[in-house]
Short mmCIF file of C-alpha atoms and ligand atoms in Angstrom, two decimals:
data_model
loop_
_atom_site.label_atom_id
_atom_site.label_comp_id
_atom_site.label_asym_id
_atom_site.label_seq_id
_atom_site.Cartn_x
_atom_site.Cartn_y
_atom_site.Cartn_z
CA UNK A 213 -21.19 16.56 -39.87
CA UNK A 214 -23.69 15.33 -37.11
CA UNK A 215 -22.70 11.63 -37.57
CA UNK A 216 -20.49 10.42 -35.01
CA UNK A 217 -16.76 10.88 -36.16
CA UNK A 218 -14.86 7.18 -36.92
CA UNK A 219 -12.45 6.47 -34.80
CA UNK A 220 -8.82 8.06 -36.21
CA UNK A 221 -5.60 6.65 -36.75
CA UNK A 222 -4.28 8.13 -33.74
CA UNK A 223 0.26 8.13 -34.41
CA UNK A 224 0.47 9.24 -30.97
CA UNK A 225 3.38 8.29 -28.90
CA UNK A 226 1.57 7.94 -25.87
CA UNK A 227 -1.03 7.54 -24.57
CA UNK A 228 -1.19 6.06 -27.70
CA UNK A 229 -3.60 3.15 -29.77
CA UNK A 230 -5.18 0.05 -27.64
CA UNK A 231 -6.37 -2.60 -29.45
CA UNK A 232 -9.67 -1.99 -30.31
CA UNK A 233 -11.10 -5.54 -29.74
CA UNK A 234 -10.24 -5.10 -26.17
CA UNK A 235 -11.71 -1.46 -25.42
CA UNK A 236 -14.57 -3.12 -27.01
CA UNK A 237 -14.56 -5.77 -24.70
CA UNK A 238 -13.86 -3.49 -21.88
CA UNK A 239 -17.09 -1.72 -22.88
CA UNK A 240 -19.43 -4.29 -22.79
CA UNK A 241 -18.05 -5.35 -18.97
CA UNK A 242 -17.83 -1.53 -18.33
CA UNK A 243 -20.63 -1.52 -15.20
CA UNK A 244 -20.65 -4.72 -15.16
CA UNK A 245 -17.61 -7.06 -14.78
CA UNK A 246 -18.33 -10.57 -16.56
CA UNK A 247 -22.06 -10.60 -14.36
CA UNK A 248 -20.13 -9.94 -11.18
CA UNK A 249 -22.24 -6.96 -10.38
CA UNK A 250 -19.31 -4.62 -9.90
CA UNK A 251 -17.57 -2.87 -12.34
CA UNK A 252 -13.53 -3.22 -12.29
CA UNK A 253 -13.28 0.57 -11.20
CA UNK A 254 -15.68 0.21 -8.12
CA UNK A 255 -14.42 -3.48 -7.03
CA UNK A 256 -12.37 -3.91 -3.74
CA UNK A 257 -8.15 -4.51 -4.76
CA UNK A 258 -8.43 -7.31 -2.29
CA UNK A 259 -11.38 -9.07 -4.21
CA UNK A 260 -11.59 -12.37 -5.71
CA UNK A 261 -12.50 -10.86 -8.84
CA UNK A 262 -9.63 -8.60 -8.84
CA UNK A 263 -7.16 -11.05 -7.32
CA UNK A 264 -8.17 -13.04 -10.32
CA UNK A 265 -7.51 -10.33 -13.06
CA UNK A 266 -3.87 -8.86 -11.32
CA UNK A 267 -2.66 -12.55 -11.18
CA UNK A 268 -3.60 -13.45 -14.95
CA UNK A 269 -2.51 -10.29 -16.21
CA UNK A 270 1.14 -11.27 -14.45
CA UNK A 271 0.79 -15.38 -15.52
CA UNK A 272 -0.20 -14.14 -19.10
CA UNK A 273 2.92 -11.01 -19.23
CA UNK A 274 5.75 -13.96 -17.82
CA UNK A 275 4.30 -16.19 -20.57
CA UNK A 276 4.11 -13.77 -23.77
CA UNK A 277 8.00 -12.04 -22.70
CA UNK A 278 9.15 -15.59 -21.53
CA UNK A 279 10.25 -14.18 -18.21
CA UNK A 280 12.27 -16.48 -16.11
CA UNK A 281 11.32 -17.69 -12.58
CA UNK A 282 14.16 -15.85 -10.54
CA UNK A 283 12.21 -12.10 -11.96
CA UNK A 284 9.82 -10.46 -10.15
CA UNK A 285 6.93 -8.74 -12.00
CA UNK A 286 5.59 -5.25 -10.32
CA UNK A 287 2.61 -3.03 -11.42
CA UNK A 288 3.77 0.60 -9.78
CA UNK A 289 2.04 3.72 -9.84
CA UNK A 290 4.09 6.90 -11.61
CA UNK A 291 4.45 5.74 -14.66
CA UNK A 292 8.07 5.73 -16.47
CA UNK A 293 9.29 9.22 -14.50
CA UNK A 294 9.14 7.45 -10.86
CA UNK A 295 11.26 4.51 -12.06
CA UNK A 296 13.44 6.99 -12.91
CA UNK A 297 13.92 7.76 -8.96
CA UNK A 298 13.32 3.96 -7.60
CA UNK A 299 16.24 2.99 -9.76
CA UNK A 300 18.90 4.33 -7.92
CA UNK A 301 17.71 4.29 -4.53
CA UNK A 302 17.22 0.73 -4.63
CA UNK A 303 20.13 -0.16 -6.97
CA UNK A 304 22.86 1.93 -5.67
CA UNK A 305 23.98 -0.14 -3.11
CA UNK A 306 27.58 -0.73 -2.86
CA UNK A 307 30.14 1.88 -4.51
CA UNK A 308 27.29 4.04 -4.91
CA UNK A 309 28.35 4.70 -8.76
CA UNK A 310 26.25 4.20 -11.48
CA UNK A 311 26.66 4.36 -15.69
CA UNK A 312 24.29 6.14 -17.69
CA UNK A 313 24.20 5.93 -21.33
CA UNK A 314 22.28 9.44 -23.43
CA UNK A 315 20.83 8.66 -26.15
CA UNK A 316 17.98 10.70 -25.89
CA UNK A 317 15.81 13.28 -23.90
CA UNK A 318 14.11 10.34 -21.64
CA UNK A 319 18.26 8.78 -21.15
CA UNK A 320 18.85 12.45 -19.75
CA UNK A 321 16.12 12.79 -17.47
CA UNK A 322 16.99 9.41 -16.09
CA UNK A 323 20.15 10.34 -15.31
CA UNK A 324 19.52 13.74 -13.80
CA UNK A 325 17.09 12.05 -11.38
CA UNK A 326 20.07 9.39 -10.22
CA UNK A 327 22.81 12.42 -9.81
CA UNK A 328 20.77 13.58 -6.72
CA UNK A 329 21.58 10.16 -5.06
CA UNK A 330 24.87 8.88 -6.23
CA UNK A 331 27.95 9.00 -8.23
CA UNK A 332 26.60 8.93 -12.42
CA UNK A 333 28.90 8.50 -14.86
CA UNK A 334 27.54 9.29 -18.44
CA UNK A 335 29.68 6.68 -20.29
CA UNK A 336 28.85 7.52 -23.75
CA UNK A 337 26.40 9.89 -25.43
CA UNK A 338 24.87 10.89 -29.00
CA UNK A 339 24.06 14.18 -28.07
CA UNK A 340 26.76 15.38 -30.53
CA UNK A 341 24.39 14.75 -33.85
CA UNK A 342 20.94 15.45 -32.29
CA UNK A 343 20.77 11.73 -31.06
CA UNK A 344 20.56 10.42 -34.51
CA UNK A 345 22.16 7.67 -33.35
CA UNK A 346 23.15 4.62 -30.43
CA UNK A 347 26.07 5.55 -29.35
CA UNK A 348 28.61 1.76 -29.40
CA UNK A 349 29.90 0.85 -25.95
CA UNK A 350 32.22 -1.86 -24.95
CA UNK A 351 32.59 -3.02 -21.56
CA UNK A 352 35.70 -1.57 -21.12
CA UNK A 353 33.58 1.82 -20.78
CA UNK A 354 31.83 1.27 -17.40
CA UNK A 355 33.48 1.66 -14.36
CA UNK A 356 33.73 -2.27 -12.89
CA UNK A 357 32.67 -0.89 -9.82
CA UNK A 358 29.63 0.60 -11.00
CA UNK A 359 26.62 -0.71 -9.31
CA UNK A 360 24.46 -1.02 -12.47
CA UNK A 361 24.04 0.54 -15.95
CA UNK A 362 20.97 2.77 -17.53
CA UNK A 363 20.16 2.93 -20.75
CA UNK A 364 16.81 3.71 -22.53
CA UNK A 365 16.36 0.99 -25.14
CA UNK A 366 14.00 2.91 -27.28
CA UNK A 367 14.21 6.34 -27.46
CA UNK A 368 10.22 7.97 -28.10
CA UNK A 369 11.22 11.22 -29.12
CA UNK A 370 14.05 10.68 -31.34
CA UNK A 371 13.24 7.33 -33.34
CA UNK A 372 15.88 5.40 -32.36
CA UNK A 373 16.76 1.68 -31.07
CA UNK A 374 19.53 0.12 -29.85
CA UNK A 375 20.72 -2.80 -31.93
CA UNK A 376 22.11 -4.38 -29.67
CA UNK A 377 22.44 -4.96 -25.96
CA UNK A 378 25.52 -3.37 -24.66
CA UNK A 379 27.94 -5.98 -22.47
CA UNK A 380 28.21 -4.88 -19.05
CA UNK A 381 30.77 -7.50 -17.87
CA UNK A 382 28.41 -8.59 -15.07
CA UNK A 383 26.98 -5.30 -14.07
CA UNK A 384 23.20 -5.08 -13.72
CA UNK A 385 21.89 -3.59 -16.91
CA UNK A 386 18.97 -1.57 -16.36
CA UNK A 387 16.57 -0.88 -19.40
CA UNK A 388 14.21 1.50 -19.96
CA UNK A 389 11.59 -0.14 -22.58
CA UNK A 390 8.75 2.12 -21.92
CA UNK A 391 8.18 2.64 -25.82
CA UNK A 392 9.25 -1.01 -27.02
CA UNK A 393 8.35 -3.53 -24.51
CA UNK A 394 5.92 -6.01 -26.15
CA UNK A 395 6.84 -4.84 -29.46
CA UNK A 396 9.65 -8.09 -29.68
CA UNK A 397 11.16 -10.86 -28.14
CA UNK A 398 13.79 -9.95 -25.73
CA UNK A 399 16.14 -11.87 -23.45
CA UNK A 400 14.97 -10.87 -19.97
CA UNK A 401 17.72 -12.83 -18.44
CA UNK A 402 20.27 -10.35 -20.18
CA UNK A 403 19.11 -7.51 -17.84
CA UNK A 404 18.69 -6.84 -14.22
CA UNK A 405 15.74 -4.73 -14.02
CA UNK A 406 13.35 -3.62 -16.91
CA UNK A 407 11.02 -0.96 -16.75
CA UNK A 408 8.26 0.30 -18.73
CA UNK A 409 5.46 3.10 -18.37
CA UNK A 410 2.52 1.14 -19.63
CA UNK A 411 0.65 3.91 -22.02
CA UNK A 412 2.74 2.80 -25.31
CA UNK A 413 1.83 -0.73 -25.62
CA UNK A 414 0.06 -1.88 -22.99
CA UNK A 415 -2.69 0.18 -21.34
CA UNK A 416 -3.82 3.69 -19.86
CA UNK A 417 -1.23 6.35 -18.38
CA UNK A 418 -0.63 5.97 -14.73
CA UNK A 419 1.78 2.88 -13.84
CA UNK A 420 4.93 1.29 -14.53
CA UNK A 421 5.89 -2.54 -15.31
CA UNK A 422 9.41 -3.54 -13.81
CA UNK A 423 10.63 -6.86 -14.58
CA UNK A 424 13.21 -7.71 -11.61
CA UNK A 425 15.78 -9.87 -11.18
CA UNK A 426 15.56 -11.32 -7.39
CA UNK A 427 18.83 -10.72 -6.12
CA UNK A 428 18.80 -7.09 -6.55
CA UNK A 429 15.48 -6.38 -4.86
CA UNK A 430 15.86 -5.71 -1.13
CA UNK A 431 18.65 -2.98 -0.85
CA UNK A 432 16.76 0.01 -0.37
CA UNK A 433 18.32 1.87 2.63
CA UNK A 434 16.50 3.18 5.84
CA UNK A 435 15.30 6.12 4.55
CA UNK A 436 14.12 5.31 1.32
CA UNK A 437 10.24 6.14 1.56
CA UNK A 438 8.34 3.14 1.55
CA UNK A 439 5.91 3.29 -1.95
CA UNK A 440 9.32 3.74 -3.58
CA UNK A 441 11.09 0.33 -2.51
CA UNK A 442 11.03 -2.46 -4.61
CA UNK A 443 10.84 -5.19 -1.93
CA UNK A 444 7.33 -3.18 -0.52
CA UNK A 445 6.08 -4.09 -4.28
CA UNK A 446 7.33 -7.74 -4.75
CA UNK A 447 6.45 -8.67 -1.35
CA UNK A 448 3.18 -7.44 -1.31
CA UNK A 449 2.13 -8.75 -4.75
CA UNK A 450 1.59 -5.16 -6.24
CA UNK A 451 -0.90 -4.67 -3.70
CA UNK A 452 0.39 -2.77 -0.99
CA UNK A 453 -1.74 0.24 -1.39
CA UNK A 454 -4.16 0.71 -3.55
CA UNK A 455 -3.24 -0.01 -7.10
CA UNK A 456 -3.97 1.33 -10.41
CA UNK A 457 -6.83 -1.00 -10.85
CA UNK A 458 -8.49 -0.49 -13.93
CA UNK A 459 -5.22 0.16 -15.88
CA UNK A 460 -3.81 -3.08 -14.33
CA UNK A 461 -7.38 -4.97 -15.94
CA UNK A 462 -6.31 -3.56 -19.37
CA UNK A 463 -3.15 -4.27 -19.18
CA UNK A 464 -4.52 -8.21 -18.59
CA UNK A 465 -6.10 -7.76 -21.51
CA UNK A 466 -3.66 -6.70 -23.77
CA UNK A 467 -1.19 -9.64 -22.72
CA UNK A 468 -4.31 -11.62 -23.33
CA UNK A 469 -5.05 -10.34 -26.76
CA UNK A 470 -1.46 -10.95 -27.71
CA UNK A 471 -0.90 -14.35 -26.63
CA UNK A 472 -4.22 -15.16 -28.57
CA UNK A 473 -2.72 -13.52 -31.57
CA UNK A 474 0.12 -15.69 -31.46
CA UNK A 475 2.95 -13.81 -29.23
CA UNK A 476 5.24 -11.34 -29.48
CA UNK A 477 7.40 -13.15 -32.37
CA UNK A 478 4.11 -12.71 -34.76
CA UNK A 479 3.43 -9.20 -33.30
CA UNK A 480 7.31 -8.64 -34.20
CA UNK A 481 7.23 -9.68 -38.01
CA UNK A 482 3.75 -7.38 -38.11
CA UNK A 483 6.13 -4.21 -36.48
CA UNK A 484 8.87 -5.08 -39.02
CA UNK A 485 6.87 -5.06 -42.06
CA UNK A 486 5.30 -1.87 -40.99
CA UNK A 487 8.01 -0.01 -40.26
CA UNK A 488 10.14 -1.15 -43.57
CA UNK A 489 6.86 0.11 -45.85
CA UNK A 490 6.81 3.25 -44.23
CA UNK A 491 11.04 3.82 -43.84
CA UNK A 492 11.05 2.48 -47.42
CA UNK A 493 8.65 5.32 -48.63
CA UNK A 494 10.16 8.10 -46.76
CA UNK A 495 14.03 7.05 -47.92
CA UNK A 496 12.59 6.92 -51.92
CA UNK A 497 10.00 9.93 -51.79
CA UNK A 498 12.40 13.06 -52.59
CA UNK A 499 10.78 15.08 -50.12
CA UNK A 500 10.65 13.18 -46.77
CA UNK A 501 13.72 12.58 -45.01
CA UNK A 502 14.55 10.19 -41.73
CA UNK A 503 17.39 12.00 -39.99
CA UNK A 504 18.18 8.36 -37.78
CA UNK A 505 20.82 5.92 -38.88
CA UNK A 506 19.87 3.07 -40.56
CA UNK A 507 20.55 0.25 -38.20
CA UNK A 508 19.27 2.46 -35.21
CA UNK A 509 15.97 2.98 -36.44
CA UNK A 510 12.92 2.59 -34.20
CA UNK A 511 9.79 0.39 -35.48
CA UNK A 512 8.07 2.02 -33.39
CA UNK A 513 8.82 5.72 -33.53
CA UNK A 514 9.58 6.69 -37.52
CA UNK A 515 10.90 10.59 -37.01
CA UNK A 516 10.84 12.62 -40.39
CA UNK A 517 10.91 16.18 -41.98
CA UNK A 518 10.17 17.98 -44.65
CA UNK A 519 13.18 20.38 -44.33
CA UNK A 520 10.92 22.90 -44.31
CA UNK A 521 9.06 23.33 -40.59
CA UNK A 522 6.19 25.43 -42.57
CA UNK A 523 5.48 22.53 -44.62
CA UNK A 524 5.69 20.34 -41.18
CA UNK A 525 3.35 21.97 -39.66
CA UNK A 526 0.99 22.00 -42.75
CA UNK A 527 1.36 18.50 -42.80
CA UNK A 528 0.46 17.86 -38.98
CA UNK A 529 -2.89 20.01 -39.56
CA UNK A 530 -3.71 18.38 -42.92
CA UNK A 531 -3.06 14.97 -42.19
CA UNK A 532 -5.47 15.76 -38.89
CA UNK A 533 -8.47 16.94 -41.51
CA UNK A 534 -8.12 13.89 -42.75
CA UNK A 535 -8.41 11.07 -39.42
CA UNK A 536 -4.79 11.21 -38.96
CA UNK A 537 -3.99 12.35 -35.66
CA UNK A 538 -0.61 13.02 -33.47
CA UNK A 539 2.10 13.04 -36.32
CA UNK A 540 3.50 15.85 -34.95
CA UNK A 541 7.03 15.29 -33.52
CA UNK A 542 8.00 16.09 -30.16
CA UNK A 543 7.65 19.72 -28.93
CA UNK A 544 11.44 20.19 -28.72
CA UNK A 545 12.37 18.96 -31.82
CA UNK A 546 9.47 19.14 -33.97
CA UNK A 547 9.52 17.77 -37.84
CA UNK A 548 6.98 14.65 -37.82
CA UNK A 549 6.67 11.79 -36.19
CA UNK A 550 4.43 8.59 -36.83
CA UNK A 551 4.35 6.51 -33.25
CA UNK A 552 3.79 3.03 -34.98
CA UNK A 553 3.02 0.94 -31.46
CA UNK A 554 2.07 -2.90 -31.47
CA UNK A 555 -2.03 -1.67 -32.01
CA UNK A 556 -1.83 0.59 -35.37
CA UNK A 557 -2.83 -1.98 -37.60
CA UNK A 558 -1.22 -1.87 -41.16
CA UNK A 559 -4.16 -0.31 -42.79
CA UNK A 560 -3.01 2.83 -40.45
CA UNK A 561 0.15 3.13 -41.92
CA UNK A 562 -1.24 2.74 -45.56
CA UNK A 563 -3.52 5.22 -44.99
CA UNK A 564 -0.72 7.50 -43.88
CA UNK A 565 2.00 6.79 -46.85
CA UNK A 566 -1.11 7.63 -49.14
CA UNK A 567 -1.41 11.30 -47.78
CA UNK A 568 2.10 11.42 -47.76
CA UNK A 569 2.39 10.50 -51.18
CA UNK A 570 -0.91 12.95 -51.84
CA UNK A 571 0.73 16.21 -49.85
CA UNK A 572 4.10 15.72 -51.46
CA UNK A 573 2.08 16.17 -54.93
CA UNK A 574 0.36 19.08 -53.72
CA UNK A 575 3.19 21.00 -52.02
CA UNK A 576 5.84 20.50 -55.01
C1 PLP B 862 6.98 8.01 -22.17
C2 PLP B 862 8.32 7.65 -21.67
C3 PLP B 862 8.71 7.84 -20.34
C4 PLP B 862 7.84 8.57 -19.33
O1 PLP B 862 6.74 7.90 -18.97
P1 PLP B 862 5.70 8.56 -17.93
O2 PLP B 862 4.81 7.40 -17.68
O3 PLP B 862 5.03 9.70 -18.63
O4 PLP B 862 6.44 8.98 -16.74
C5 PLP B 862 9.94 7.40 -19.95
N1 PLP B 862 10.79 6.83 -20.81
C6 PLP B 862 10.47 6.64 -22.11
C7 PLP B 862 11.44 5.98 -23.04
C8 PLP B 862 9.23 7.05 -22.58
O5 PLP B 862 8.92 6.86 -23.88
#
């Protein structure tokens, strides 16, 4: 019991896995930055060093998500919550309307937020069956007027994905990807702003990615406090203030560690194959059940239950004993829930179908 526990297969949904080659690395340049004498928590935002790090972490993200030219890339403090808020008091800026799409607890918040500024139309939801599902919009359901459209791409809490990407008819699509981006290759061109808090699949809690298209940065009006304008953010190359420094550095890292691994299209057919093993076992074992729709699935968030939230919660604190941490599901819905992000290698999920397989045996 003295020796130092191993490190867990942690099913967290975030803060969640990093890869461990690069909190490794991260270690051994912990007080020391690659000899510069400083470590990357101490050094000045305005230093060469750090200049360096904040503008390879941005050259290495357009390269890995193949983001076009005419998109800004901002590192903003607040995580996924503030975006939430920026969104429409930047992007409302004509009719003052905007579309929301629930498909989920996060969809909900996002929306709530944007009622306190404008006119929010929720165009389609999948509250009706517990969000089981992505709801199907054409783009005959938005108001043409509307001065963008929110949806939440992967929903955390509830394991599901859309399929597709809804058609707007030319009005900005805005995209929460917090707990997808990175995970596979999207079309950034097919969306006006992206957004992401980073502690999924990219670094440590505390900031926010958003992926911009140009022409809808600068609309912010008078009174918009300053941190929470876009055009403060682009302009200033992330640097107006102080930044999230450190989480910015791993961040750099990560994007590094994927394009060395071969991109997002590898990391993608890795995510697949994990997430088909472990759907594949819960839809054949008899005792676990996924309550999500097929084709809406997450491959990232796999949500089951027992049927029985005794057994659940037996399962959470067993599967814990044994280096298996965070399977609970999320405190309003409970049941299970195996967070699956870009760093649990396969061996993780093998490890967790084999107590599954184990606890179904013992609990018949
Ligand atoms: C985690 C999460 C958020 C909230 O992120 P914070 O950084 O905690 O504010 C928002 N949206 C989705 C889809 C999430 O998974």
């Amino acid at each position: 019991m003295s020796k130092e526990r191993e490190r867990a297969y942690n099913f967290s949904a975030g803060p969640s896995m990093l890869p461990l080659e690069v909190i490794e690395d991260a270690a051994a340049n912990l007080a020391n930055y690659k000899g510069c004498g400083e470590s990357v928590m101490e050094m000045s935002h305005r230093s060469a060093e750090f200049k360096a790090i904040l503008e390879d972490a941005e050259k290495n993200l357009r390269d890995i998500l193949d983001i076009p030219d005419n998109y800004k890339v901002m590192f903003i403090q607040g995580g996924g919550t503030l975006q939430f808020a920026m969104i429409p008091l930047n992007l409302l800026r004509k009719s003052g309307k905007a579309d929301y799409i629930i498909s989920g607890t996060w969809a909900k918040k996002a929306a709530k937020e944007a009622e306190k500024f404008g006119d929010i139309k929720i165009v389609a939801s999948s509250a009706d069956d517990t969000f089981s599902y992505i709801p199907e919009v054409k783009r005959e359901d938005f108001r043409p007027d509307a001065d963008y459209v929110h949806i939440t791409y992967n929903n955390t809490i509830y394991g599901t994905h859309y399929p597709y990407i809804p058609d707007t008819g030319g009005i900005p699509l805005v995209a929460d990807m917090s707990s997808c981006i990175l995970s596979e290759e999207i079309d950034v061109s097919k969306f006006g702003l992206i957004y992401a808090g980073v502690q999924k699949n990219i670094a440590p809690s505390g900031i926010a990615i958003a992926i911009m298209r140009e022409d809808l940065i600068g609309f912010a009006k008078d009174n918009v406090p300053t941190y929470l304008d876009y055009k403060i953010h682009a302009d200033n190359g992330s640097t107006y203030n102080t930044p999230n420094c450190f989480a910015i550095y791993i961040a750099g890292e990560v994007f590094k560690h994927i394009k060395n691994m071969g991109g997002i299209a590898k990391l993608h057919e890795k995510n697949v194959e994990k997430a088909k093993k472990l759907y594949d076992f819960i839809d054949n074992s008899g005792l676990y059940k996924c309550p999500v729709r097929e084709k809406d699935r997450s491959l990232m968030n796999v949500v089951f239950i027992t049927g029985d939230a005794d057994l659940d919660k037996k399962f959470v604190a067993e599967a814990k004993a044994n280096n298996m941490h965070n399977l609970n599901g999320h405190r309003s819905i409970g049941g299970m829930r195996a967070s699956i992000y870009n760093a649990m290698p396969m061996e993780g999920v093998d490890a967790l179908i084999a107590f599954m397989k184990k606890f179904q045996e013992e609990n018949k």
